[in-house]
Amino acid sequence: MKIFNGISASSGIVIGKVFLYLDDNLKVPKYSIEQEAIESEMARFHLAVEKVAEDLKVIQLQSSNMRMEEESRFLDSHMLMLSDPEFINQIKINLGNYKRNIEWVLLMTVKHLIRTLKKAESPYLVERTVDIYDVTQRIHRHLMFNEKISLAAIENEVIVVTHNLMPSDTASMNRNMVKGIVMNAGGKTSHTAILARSFGIPSVLGLTNITDKARSGDIIIVDGNTGTAILDPDEDTLAKYKKRAQKWLLHVEQLNKLDKLSSVTIDGQRVILRANIELPEEVEQVLSHGADGIGLFRSEFLFLKPSGFSSEEDQYNAYTYVIKKVKDNGGVTIRTLDVGGDKIIPDFETTDDKNPLLGWRAIRFCLDRKDIFKVQMRALLRASVHGDLRIMFPMISGVEELEDALAFLEETKQELRDEGISFDENIRIGIMIEVPSAALTCDILAKKVDFFSIGTNDLVQYTIAVDRGNENIAYLYKYFHPAVLRLLKMVIDNAHSAGIPVAMCGEMAGDPLASVVLLGMGLDSFSMSSGVIPAVKEVLRSVSLNEAEELVEKIMQMSSTQLIENYVSEWMNERFDNITE
Ligand code: PEP
Ligand code: MG
């Protein structure tokens, strides 16, 4: 049994079989084996070699059909290597000597072989090393069950164990079969974490090296509540977690009963709780949790699917679907394309930005690529006639950028008028406050828009200079940092002085512990993964606005994150049992 402690990214407890999903750059796992396991390791090797031989035959057939004789000749040398008795014998000897797993032994054997070939100083033999690497990689893929299976094609219930997932992987995976996600990389507000929470999939991230230890088919426990993953659990642990998993399900059932109740504090303050979505199909779940509409639709996920860019018609249909669904339930705020940084569009040209998170992303990308922005703007405006739509720009860093975006919006509106296409002439426009420069100039920005929505995921990252997806510095990523709290308070106060409402759609809004602080600061609406709405509602229904304001007054005087965190946790513990579990 091996226990791994990481970051609790999406709550819930699940027990299942590992599906090791590795990319080609990943390290080959290394672990010791017993003498008795040598035979079965060798059998795994032979099986993988057989599969590679089958793959090569198929490729060879295709190549000869297309008269690619040259290509076919290389494949011949690959086939020869697979059946070379000397090579196979060497693997066997090394397996006995090292007593390590076959993936690692294969790698060592190949490295030795290549060193020898290079010493021969024959250009022909040096060229052959490329073939050897190629065939080795093919065998490794089969050994690690890493055939080019996409997460969309998973057919059995599994726990995905991986180094990192691209947003496109997560968005397109088979959500009925992926029961848990465990990753080496990632932080609480990385996009895998956000999606996992939206899909209600328990996840533990930031485990550094679990892919070195896990093998496909191993039993694993994922405890997303505490951020623990347990590989090959012993009987007692398994039994303990089975009970915990059941208890958790009961707890969720209880919480879900709050779906029908309104979110009102004990002194009668109505609090607006909205949902964040990434994909249109999530809207059903939003409605079932009784959300007051959608506070953030991350439109970029329409673009992150393997098929790439989304046409005006496809976007119009997706937006219209969502707008109609929440027409009488609080409407929807759709954020314009927020690509770049860690959200890369598949197959699209990328820049070699040294610092992607500070680079060509979000509104900067859109104002540069007006062809793409125009398509989205037209789709949004056209869809606005179907209900209550608010448009929001991400990553605004100053007033000039906002003016450019607003001018572009006006230009598109005029274009539609000229074409005789109708849209909502009074559509509300807002911006995300997620860059410190925007927070610090929010009094100026507030005069030009209808609402703000605070994106704490990025605001915390840029204020404390801590990459939100980097597990090594996750300990620094804290929204109770006094600098962050001061910015939040300032944004809320300035927006209210200018007469506009402030929402929050960063993950902080969905943290029950933080929700009381935000209530006390005067936040107008909260937007979060729909699955956490009941937990936040439970807390907000049990406190008064008055005491939340007093709490804020107290913590705004405190000097450190730790003091604030401790104070808020104790404050909550006095009122609730297990609120942080
Ligand atoms: C944020 O930054 O808080 C936010 C909601 O946007 P995203 O997580 O998509 O960057
Ligand atoms: Mg953001």
Coordinates of C-alpha atoms and ligand atoms in Angstrom, one line a residue:
M1 CA 0.0 0.0 0.0
K2 CA 1.3 3.5 -0.9
I3 CA -0.2 6.7 0.3
F4 CA 0.1 10.0 -1.6
N5 CA -0.8 13.3 -0.2
G6 CA -1.6 16.1 -2.7
I7 CA -4.1 18.8 -3.4
S8 CA -7.8 18.2 -2.9
A9 CA -9.2 19.4 -6.2
S10 CA -12.7 18.0 -6.4
S11 CA -14.5 16.4 -3.4
G12 CA -15.8 12.9 -3.2
I13 CA -14.4 9.5 -2.4
V14 CA -14.1 6.8 -5.1
I15 CA -12.4 3.4 -5.3
G16 CA -11.5 1.9 -8.7
K17 CA -9.0 0.7 -11.2
V18 CA -6.1 2.8 -12.4
F19 CA -6.1 3.8 -16.1
L20 CA -2.5 5.1 -16.6
Y21 CA -2.7 7.8 -19.3
L22 CA 0.8 8.8 -20.2
D23 CA 2.1 11.1 -22.9
D24 CA 5.2 10.3 -24.9
N25 CA 7.5 12.5 -22.9
L26 CA 6.8 10.8 -19.7
K27 CA 9.4 9.0 -17.6
V28 CA 9.2 5.3 -17.7
P29 CA 8.2 3.9 -14.3
K30 CA 10.9 2.1 -12.2
Y31 CA 10.1 -0.3 -9.3
S32 CA 11.5 -3.5 -7.9
I33 CA 10.0 -6.9 -8.5
E34 CA 10.3 -10.3 -6.8
Q35 CA 12.2 -13.2 -8.3
E36 CA 8.9 -14.9 -8.9
A37 CA 7.6 -12.0 -11.0
I38 CA 10.4 -12.3 -13.6
E39 CA 8.5 -14.8 -15.7
S40 CA 5.3 -12.7 -15.8
E41 CA 7.3 -9.6 -16.6
M42 CA 8.9 -11.4 -19.5
A43 CA 5.5 -12.6 -20.6
R44 CA 4.3 -8.9 -20.6
F45 CA 7.2 -8.1 -22.8
H46 CA 6.5 -10.8 -25.3
L47 CA 2.8 -9.8 -25.5
A48 CA 3.8 -6.1 -26.1
V49 CA 6.2 -7.2 -28.8
E50 CA 3.5 -9.2 -30.5
K51 CA 1.2 -6.2 -30.5
V52 CA 3.9 -4.0 -31.9
A53 CA 4.5 -6.6 -34.6
E54 CA 0.8 -6.5 -35.5
D55 CA 0.8 -2.7 -35.6
L56 CA 3.9 -2.7 -37.8
K57 CA 2.3 -5.2 -40.2
V58 CA -0.7 -3.0 -40.6
I59 CA 1.5 0.1 -41.2
Q60 CA 3.6 -1.9 -43.7
L61 CA 0.5 -2.9 -45.6
Q62 CA -0.7 0.7 -45.8
S63 CA 2.7 1.8 -46.9
S64 CA 3.0 -0.7 -49.6
N65 CA -0.5 0.1 -50.8
M66 CA 0.6 3.7 -51.1
R67 CA 3.9 2.6 -52.8
M68 CA 6.0 4.0 -50.0
E69 CA 8.8 1.5 -50.4
E70 CA 11.3 3.6 -48.6
E71 CA 9.1 3.8 -45.5
S72 CA 8.4 0.1 -45.7
R73 CA 12.2 -0.7 -45.6
F74 CA 12.5 1.1 -42.3
L75 CA 9.7 -0.9 -41.0
D76 CA 11.5 -4.1 -42.1
S77 CA 14.4 -3.1 -39.8
H78 CA 12.0 -2.5 -36.9
M79 CA 10.5 -6.0 -37.4
L80 CA 13.9 -7.5 -37.5
M81 CA 14.8 -5.9 -34.2
L82 CA 11.7 -7.2 -32.6
S83 CA 12.6 -10.8 -33.5
D84 CA 16.4 -10.5 -32.8
P85 CA 17.2 -13.4 -30.4
E86 CA 20.3 -11.6 -29.1
F87 CA 18.2 -8.5 -28.1
I88 CA 15.5 -10.6 -26.5
N89 CA 18.1 -12.7 -24.6
Q90 CA 19.8 -9.5 -23.3
I91 CA 16.4 -8.3 -21.9
K92 CA 16.0 -11.6 -20.1
I93 CA 19.5 -11.5 -18.6
N94 CA 19.0 -7.9 -17.4
L95 CA 15.6 -8.6 -16.0
G96 CA 17.2 -11.3 -13.8
N97 CA 20.1 -9.1 -12.8
Y98 CA 18.2 -5.9 -12.0
K99 CA 15.0 -7.4 -10.7
R100 CA 13.1 -4.3 -11.9
N101 CA 9.9 -3.8 -14.0
I102 CA 10.2 -4.7 -17.7
E103 CA 9.6 -1.1 -18.9
W104 CA 12.7 0.1 -17.0
V105 CA 14.8 -2.9 -18.0
L106 CA 13.9 -2.4 -21.6
L107 CA 14.9 1.2 -21.4
M108 CA 18.3 0.3 -19.8
T109 CA 19.0 -2.4 -22.3
V110 CA 18.2 -0.1 -25.2
K111 CA 20.3 2.7 -23.8
H112 CA 23.3 0.3 -23.5
L113 CA 22.8 -0.9 -27.1
I114 CA 22.7 2.6 -28.4
R115 CA 25.9 3.6 -26.6
T116 CA 27.6 0.6 -28.2
L117 CA 26.3 1.4 -31.6
K118 CA 27.5 5.0 -31.3
K119 CA 31.0 3.9 -30.3
A120 CA 31.2 2.0 -33.6
E121 CA 31.4 5.3 -35.4
S122 CA 29.6 3.9 -38.4
P123 CA 27.0 6.4 -39.8
Y124 CA 24.8 3.5 -40.8
L125 CA 24.7 2.1 -37.2
V126 CA 24.2 5.6 -35.7
E127 CA 21.2 6.1 -38.0
R128 CA 19.8 2.8 -36.8
T129 CA 19.6 4.2 -33.3
V130 CA 16.6 6.3 -34.4
D131 CA 14.8 3.1 -35.4
I132 CA 15.7 1.5 -32.1
Y133 CA 14.2 4.4 -30.2
D134 CA 11.1 4.3 -32.3
V135 CA 10.4 0.6 -31.8
T136 CA 11.2 0.9 -28.1
Q137 CA 8.6 3.7 -27.7
R138 CA 6.1 1.5 -29.4
I139 CA 6.8 -1.4 -27.0
H140 CA 6.6 1.0 -24.1
R141 CA 3.2 2.3 -25.2
H142 CA 1.8 -1.2 -25.2
L143 CA 3.5 -2.1 -21.9
M144 CA 2.0 0.9 -20.2
F145 CA -1.4 0.5 -21.9
N146 CA -0.7 3.7 -23.5
E147 CA -1.9 3.0 -27.0
K148 CA -3.3 6.0 -28.7
I149 CA -6.5 5.6 -26.7
S150 CA -8.2 8.9 -26.1
L151 CA -10.0 9.6 -22.9
A152 CA -13.1 9.9 -25.0
A153 CA -12.9 6.2 -25.9
I154 CA -12.7 4.7 -22.4
E155 CA -15.3 2.0 -22.1
N156 CA -14.9 0.8 -18.5
E157 CA -15.1 2.6 -15.2
V158 CA -11.6 3.8 -14.3
I159 CA -9.6 6.3 -12.3
V160 CA -7.4 8.2 -14.7
V161 CA -3.8 8.5 -13.4
T162 CA -1.7 10.9 -15.4
H163 CA 1.0 13.5 -15.4
N164 CA -1.2 16.4 -16.6
L165 CA -4.3 16.8 -18.8
M166 CA -4.8 19.3 -21.5
P167 CA -8.1 21.1 -21.1
S168 CA -9.1 19.5 -24.4
D169 CA -8.5 16.0 -22.9
T170 CA -10.6 16.8 -19.9
A171 CA -13.4 18.4 -21.9
S172 CA -13.7 15.5 -24.3
M173 CA -13.2 12.5 -21.9
N174 CA -16.0 10.0 -21.3
R175 CA -17.4 11.4 -18.2
N176 CA -19.6 8.3 -17.5
M177 CA -16.5 6.1 -17.2
V178 CA -13.9 8.4 -15.6
K179 CA -14.8 8.1 -11.9
G180 CA -11.7 9.8 -10.6
I181 CA -8.7 11.8 -11.7
V182 CA -5.2 11.7 -10.1
M183 CA -2.4 13.8 -11.4
N184 CA 1.3 14.5 -10.8
A185 CA 0.8 18.2 -11.7
G186 CA -1.9 20.7 -11.1
G187 CA -3.3 23.0 -8.4
K188 CA -6.7 23.7 -7.0
T189 CA -7.6 26.3 -9.7
S190 CA -5.9 24.6 -12.6
H191 CA -8.4 23.9 -15.4
T192 CA -8.4 20.1 -14.8
A193 CA -9.5 20.9 -11.2
I194 CA -12.2 23.3 -12.3
L195 CA -13.6 20.8 -14.9
A196 CA -13.4 17.9 -12.4
R197 CA -15.5 19.9 -10.0
S198 CA -18.0 20.8 -12.7
F199 CA -18.3 17.2 -13.7
G200 CA -18.5 16.0 -10.0
I201 CA -15.4 13.8 -10.5
P202 CA -13.4 13.3 -7.3
S203 CA -9.8 14.4 -7.9
V204 CA -6.4 14.7 -6.2
L205 CA -3.7 16.7 -8.0
G206 CA -0.1 17.8 -7.4
L207 CA 1.2 14.3 -6.5
T208 CA 4.5 14.8 -8.3
N209 CA 5.4 11.2 -9.1
I210 CA 2.4 8.9 -8.8
T211 CA 2.7 7.9 -12.5
D212 CA 6.0 6.3 -11.6
K213 CA 4.3 4.0 -9.1
A214 CA 0.9 3.2 -10.5
R215 CA 0.2 0.6 -13.1
S216 CA -3.0 0.2 -15.2
G217 CA -5.3 -2.2 -13.4
D218 CA -4.1 -1.4 -9.9
I219 CA -6.7 -0.6 -7.2
I220 CA -6.7 3.0 -6.1
I221 CA -8.6 5.0 -3.6
V222 CA -9.2 8.7 -4.4
D223 CA -10.2 10.8 -1.5
G224 CA -10.8 14.2 -3.0
N225 CA -12.0 15.6 0.4
T226 CA -8.6 15.3 2.0
G227 CA -6.4 15.2 -1.1
T228 CA -5.2 11.7 -0.6
A229 CA -4.7 8.9 -3.1
I230 CA -3.9 5.3 -1.9
L231 CA -2.5 2.7 -4.3
D232 CA -2.9 -1.0 -3.6
P233 CA -4.8 -0.4 -0.3
D234 CA -4.7 -3.2 2.3
E235 CA -7.9 -4.9 3.4
D236 CA -8.5 -2.7 6.4
T237 CA -8.0 0.5 4.5
L238 CA -10.2 -0.6 1.7
A239 CA -13.0 -1.4 4.2
K240 CA -12.5 1.9 6.0
Y241 CA -12.8 3.9 2.7
K242 CA -15.8 1.9 1.5
K243 CA -17.6 3.1 4.6
R244 CA -16.3 6.7 4.1
A245 CA -17.5 6.7 0.5
Q246 CA -21.0 5.6 1.6
K247 CA -21.1 8.3 4.3
W248 CA -20.0 10.9 1.8
L249 CA -22.8 9.9 -0.6
L250 CA -25.3 10.3 2.2
H251 CA -23.9 13.7 3.1
V252 CA -24.2 14.8 -0.5
E253 CA -27.8 13.5 -0.6
Q254 CA -28.6 15.6 2.5
L255 CA -27.0 18.7 1.0
N256 CA -28.8 18.3 -2.3
K257 CA -32.1 18.6 -0.4
L258 CA -31.2 22.3 -0.1
D259 CA -31.6 22.7 -3.9
K260 CA -35.2 23.6 -3.5
L261 CA -34.6 26.2 -0.7
S262 CA -33.7 29.8 -1.3
S263 CA -30.4 31.3 -0.3
V264 CA -31.3 33.7 2.4
T265 CA -29.3 34.6 5.5
I266 CA -31.0 34.3 8.9
D267 CA -31.6 38.0 8.9
G268 CA -33.3 37.9 5.6
Q269 CA -30.6 38.9 3.1
R270 CA -31.1 37.2 -0.2
V271 CA -27.9 36.0 -1.8
I272 CA -27.6 35.3 -5.5
L273 CA -25.9 32.0 -6.2
R274 CA -25.1 31.3 -9.8
A275 CA -23.2 28.5 -11.6
N276 CA -20.1 28.3 -13.7
I277 CA -20.2 26.1 -16.8
E278 CA -17.7 25.1 -19.4
L279 CA -19.9 23.1 -21.8
P280 CA -23.6 23.8 -22.8
E281 CA -24.7 20.3 -21.6
E282 CA -23.9 21.3 -18.0
V283 CA -26.9 23.6 -17.9
E284 CA -29.3 20.7 -16.9
Q285 CA -27.2 20.2 -13.7
V286 CA -27.3 23.9 -13.0
L287 CA -31.1 23.9 -13.1
S288 CA -31.3 20.9 -10.9
H289 CA -29.2 22.6 -8.2
G290 CA -31.6 25.6 -8.2
A291 CA -29.0 28.1 -9.3
D292 CA -29.9 31.7 -10.1
G293 CA -28.7 31.3 -13.6
I294 CA -25.2 31.2 -14.9
G295 CA -22.5 33.6 -13.7
L296 CA -19.8 32.4 -16.0
F297 CA -19.9 30.4 -19.2
R298 CA -16.3 29.8 -20.2
S299 CA -16.9 30.0 -23.9
E300 CA -13.3 28.8 -24.8
F301 CA -14.3 25.2 -24.1
L302 CA -16.3 25.3 -27.3
F303 CA -12.9 25.8 -29.0
L304 CA -10.8 23.4 -27.0
K305 CA -12.4 20.3 -28.4
P306 CA -10.1 18.2 -30.6
S307 CA -12.0 19.6 -33.7
G308 CA -10.6 23.1 -33.0
F309 CA -12.3 26.4 -33.9
S310 CA -16.0 26.8 -33.6
S311 CA -18.0 28.4 -36.5
E312 CA -20.4 31.4 -36.0
E313 CA -23.4 29.0 -36.5
D314 CA -22.1 26.4 -34.0
Q315 CA -21.4 29.1 -31.5
Y316 CA -24.8 30.8 -32.1
N317 CA -26.5 27.4 -31.5
A318 CA -24.6 26.7 -28.3
Y319 CA -25.2 30.1 -26.9
T320 CA -28.9 30.0 -27.9
Y321 CA -29.4 26.7 -26.2
V322 CA -28.0 27.9 -22.9
I323 CA -29.7 31.3 -23.1
K324 CA -33.1 29.7 -23.7
K325 CA -32.6 27.2 -20.8
V326 CA -32.0 29.9 -18.2
K327 CA -34.2 32.6 -19.7
D328 CA -36.5 32.7 -16.6
N329 CA -33.8 31.6 -14.1
G330 CA -31.4 34.5 -13.8
G331 CA -29.9 34.5 -17.3
V332 CA -26.3 33.8 -18.4
T333 CA -23.0 35.7 -18.4
I334 CA -21.0 34.5 -21.3
R335 CA -17.3 35.3 -21.2
T336 CA -15.6 35.9 -24.5
L337 CA -12.8 33.7 -25.6
D338 CA -10.2 33.3 -22.9
V339 CA -7.5 31.2 -24.7
G340 CA -3.8 31.2 -24.2
G341 CA -1.9 30.7 -21.0
D342 CA -2.8 27.1 -20.0
K343 CA -5.8 26.9 -22.4
I344 CA -4.3 26.1 -25.8
I345 CA -6.5 25.6 -28.8
P346 CA -5.6 22.3 -30.4
D347 CA -3.9 22.5 -33.8
F348 CA -3.8 26.3 -33.6
E349 CA -0.6 28.3 -34.2
T350 CA 1.1 29.0 -30.8
T351 CA 3.6 31.6 -29.9
D352 CA 6.7 30.8 -28.1
D353 CA 5.9 33.1 -25.2
K354 CA 8.4 32.7 -22.4
N355 CA 5.7 33.4 -19.9
P356 CA 2.4 32.2 -21.4
L357 CA 0.4 33.3 -18.4
L358 CA 1.6 36.8 -18.9
G359 CA 1.4 36.6 -22.7
W360 CA -0.8 36.5 -25.7
R361 CA -4.0 35.4 -24.1
A362 CA -7.7 36.2 -23.6
I363 CA -8.7 39.7 -24.6
R364 CA -5.1 40.4 -25.9
F365 CA -5.5 37.5 -28.3
C366 CA -9.0 38.5 -29.4
L367 CA -8.0 42.1 -30.1
D368 CA -5.1 40.8 -32.1
R369 CA -7.1 38.1 -33.9
K370 CA -10.2 40.2 -34.7
D371 CA -11.3 37.7 -37.4
I372 CA -11.9 35.1 -34.6
F373 CA -13.3 37.7 -32.2
K374 CA -15.7 38.9 -34.8
V375 CA -17.2 35.5 -35.3
Q376 CA -17.8 35.1 -31.6
M377 CA -19.2 38.6 -31.1
R378 CA -21.6 38.2 -34.0
A379 CA -22.8 34.8 -32.6
L380 CA -23.2 36.3 -29.1
L381 CA -25.2 39.3 -30.3
R382 CA -27.4 37.3 -32.6
A383 CA -28.1 34.8 -29.7
S384 CA -29.0 37.7 -27.3
V385 CA -32.5 38.0 -28.7
H386 CA -33.4 34.7 -27.1
G387 CA -33.3 35.7 -23.4
D388 CA -31.2 37.3 -20.8
L389 CA -27.6 37.4 -21.9
R390 CA -24.7 39.4 -20.4
I391 CA -21.3 39.5 -22.2
M392 CA -18.1 39.7 -20.2
F393 CA -14.4 40.4 -21.3
P394 CA -11.6 38.5 -19.6
M395 CA -8.2 39.7 -18.5
I396 CA -8.8 43.4 -18.9
S397 CA -5.7 45.1 -17.7
G398 CA -6.5 48.8 -18.2
V399 CA -8.9 51.3 -19.7
E400 CA -7.4 51.4 -23.2
E401 CA -7.9 47.7 -23.6
L402 CA -11.5 48.0 -22.4
E403 CA -12.2 50.9 -24.8
D404 CA -10.8 48.8 -27.7
A405 CA -13.0 45.9 -26.8
L406 CA -16.1 48.2 -26.4
A407 CA -15.4 49.9 -29.8
F408 CA -15.1 46.5 -31.4
L409 CA -18.5 45.5 -29.9
E410 CA -20.0 48.7 -31.2
E411 CA -18.6 48.1 -34.7
T412 CA -20.1 44.5 -34.7
K413 CA -23.5 45.9 -33.5
Q414 CA -23.4 48.4 -36.4
E415 CA -22.6 45.6 -38.8
L416 CA -25.6 43.6 -37.7
R417 CA -27.8 46.7 -37.9
D418 CA -26.7 47.3 -41.4
E419 CA -27.4 43.7 -42.3
G420 CA -30.9 43.9 -40.7
I421 CA -30.1 41.3 -38.0
S422 CA -31.7 41.9 -34.6
F423 CA -30.0 41.7 -31.2
D424 CA -30.6 43.0 -27.7
E425 CA -29.8 46.7 -28.0
N426 CA -29.6 47.0 -24.2
I427 CA -27.3 44.0 -23.7
R428 CA -25.2 44.4 -20.5
I429 CA -21.5 44.4 -20.7
G430 CA -19.1 43.5 -17.9
I431 CA -15.5 42.7 -17.3
M432 CA -13.6 40.3 -15.2
I433 CA -11.4 41.8 -12.6
E434 CA -8.6 39.3 -12.5
V435 CA -5.5 41.4 -13.1
P436 CA -4.2 43.6 -10.2
S437 CA -3.9 46.6 -12.5
A438 CA -7.6 46.4 -13.3
A439 CA -8.4 46.0 -9.6
L440 CA -6.3 49.1 -8.7
T441 CA -8.1 51.2 -11.4
C442 CA -11.5 49.7 -11.0
D443 CA -13.0 53.1 -10.2
I444 CA -12.1 54.2 -13.7
L445 CA -13.3 51.0 -15.3
A446 CA -16.5 50.9 -13.4
K447 CA -17.7 54.0 -15.3
K448 CA -17.6 52.2 -18.6
V449 CA -19.3 48.9 -17.9
D450 CA -22.5 47.4 -16.4
F451 CA -21.0 45.0 -13.9
F452 CA -17.7 43.4 -12.6
S453 CA -17.0 39.8 -12.0
I454 CA -14.0 39.1 -9.9
G455 CA -11.8 36.2 -11.2
T456 CA -9.9 35.2 -8.1
N457 CA -8.2 32.3 -9.8
D458 CA -6.1 34.7 -11.8
L459 CA -6.2 37.6 -9.4
V460 CA -4.5 35.5 -6.7
Q461 CA -2.0 34.2 -9.2
Y462 CA -1.0 37.7 -10.4
T463 CA -1.2 39.4 -7.0
I464 CA 1.0 36.9 -5.2
A465 CA 3.0 36.0 -8.3
V466 CA 2.2 32.3 -7.9
D467 CA 1.4 30.1 -10.9
R468 CA -2.0 28.7 -10.2
G469 CA -1.2 25.3 -11.8
N470 CA 2.2 24.7 -10.2
E471 CA 2.0 22.1 -7.4
N472 CA 5.4 23.0 -6.0
I473 CA 4.3 26.5 -4.9
A474 CA 0.7 25.6 -4.2
Y475 CA 1.3 26.4 -0.5
L476 CA 1.6 30.1 -1.5
Y477 CA -1.7 30.2 -3.4
K478 CA -4.0 31.7 -0.8
Y479 CA -7.0 33.9 -1.3
F480 CA -7.0 34.9 2.4
H481 CA -3.7 36.7 1.8
P482 CA -4.2 40.3 3.2
A483 CA -3.2 41.8 -0.2
V484 CA -5.9 39.8 -2.0
L485 CA -8.5 40.6 0.6
R486 CA -7.7 44.3 0.3
L487 CA -8.1 44.2 -3.4
L488 CA -11.4 42.4 -3.1
K489 CA -12.7 44.9 -0.6
M490 CA -11.6 47.8 -2.8
V491 CA -13.2 46.5 -6.0
I492 CA -16.5 45.8 -4.2
D493 CA -16.6 49.3 -2.6
N494 CA -15.6 51.2 -5.7
A495 CA -18.1 49.3 -7.9
H496 CA -20.9 50.1 -5.4
S497 CA -19.8 53.8 -5.3
A498 CA -20.1 53.8 -9.1
G499 CA -23.5 52.1 -8.8
I500 CA -22.7 48.7 -10.5
P501 CA -23.0 45.2 -9.1
V502 CA -20.0 42.9 -8.4
A503 CA -20.0 39.2 -8.9
M504 CA -17.3 36.7 -8.2
C505 CA -16.8 33.7 -10.5
G506 CA -13.3 32.5 -9.3
E507 CA -13.2 29.4 -7.2
M508 CA -13.1 31.4 -4.0
A509 CA -16.8 32.1 -4.4
G510 CA -17.5 28.3 -4.1
D511 CA -15.5 27.8 -0.9
P512 CA -18.0 27.7 2.0
L513 CA -15.4 29.1 4.3
A514 CA -14.8 32.1 2.1
S515 CA -18.4 32.7 1.3
V516 CA -19.1 34.3 4.7
V517 CA -16.2 36.7 4.2
L518 CA -17.5 37.6 0.7
L519 CA -21.0 38.1 2.1
G520 CA -19.6 40.4 4.8
M521 CA -17.7 42.4 2.1
G522 CA -20.9 43.1 0.3
L523 CA -20.4 40.9 -2.8
D524 CA -23.6 40.9 -4.9
S525 CA -23.5 37.5 -6.5
F526 CA -21.5 34.3 -6.2
S527 CA -20.8 32.0 -9.2
M528 CA -19.4 28.5 -8.7
S529 CA -19.4 24.9 -10.0
S530 CA -23.0 23.9 -9.6
G531 CA -22.1 20.9 -7.4
V532 CA -20.8 23.1 -4.6
I533 CA -23.9 25.4 -4.5
P534 CA -25.6 23.3 -1.8
A535 CA -22.6 23.5 0.5
V536 CA -22.3 27.3 0.1
K537 CA -26.0 27.7 0.5
E538 CA -26.0 25.7 3.7
V539 CA -23.5 28.0 5.2
L540 CA -25.1 31.3 4.0
R541 CA -28.5 30.2 5.3
S542 CA -27.0 29.7 8.8
V543 CA -25.3 33.1 9.3
S544 CA -26.5 36.7 9.5
L545 CA -25.2 39.5 7.3
N546 CA -24.4 41.4 10.5
E547 CA -22.1 38.8 11.9
A548 CA -20.4 38.3 8.5
E549 CA -19.7 42.1 8.4
E550 CA -18.2 41.9 11.8
L551 CA -16.0 39.0 10.8
V552 CA -14.7 41.0 7.8
E553 CA -14.0 44.0 10.0
K554 CA -11.9 41.8 12.3
I555 CA -9.9 40.0 9.6
M556 CA -9.1 43.1 7.6
Q557 CA -7.0 44.3 10.6
M558 CA -4.9 41.1 10.6
S559 CA -1.4 41.0 9.3
S560 CA -0.9 37.5 7.9
T561 CA -2.7 34.8 5.8
Q562 CA -2.2 32.3 8.5
L563 CA -3.8 34.4 11.2
I564 CA -6.8 35.1 8.9
E565 CA -7.2 31.5 7.9
N566 CA -7.1 30.3 11.5
Y567 CA -9.6 32.9 12.6
V568 CA -12.1 32.2 9.9
S569 CA -11.8 28.4 10.4
E570 CA -12.4 28.7 14.1
W571 CA -15.2 31.1 13.5
M572 CA -16.8 28.6 11.2
N573 CA -16.1 25.6 13.4
E574 CA -17.9 27.2 16.3
R575 CA -21.0 27.3 14.1
F576 CA -20.7 24.2 12.0
D577 CA -19.4 20.6 12.3
N578 CA -16.9 19.5 9.7
I579 CA -17.3 22.5 7.5
T580 CA -13.8 22.1 6.1
E581 CA -14.2 18.4 5.3
Ligands
PEP1 C1 -10.7 33.3 -12.7 O1 -9.6 33.6 -13.2 O2 -11.0 33.4 -11.5 C2 -11.7 32.8 -13.6 C3 -12.9 32.6 -13.2 O3 -11.3 32.5 -14.9 P1 -10.5 31.2 -15.3 O4 -10.4 30.3 -14.1 O5 -11.2 30.6 -16.5 O6 -9.2 31.8 -15.7
MG2 MG -9.2 33.9 -15.3

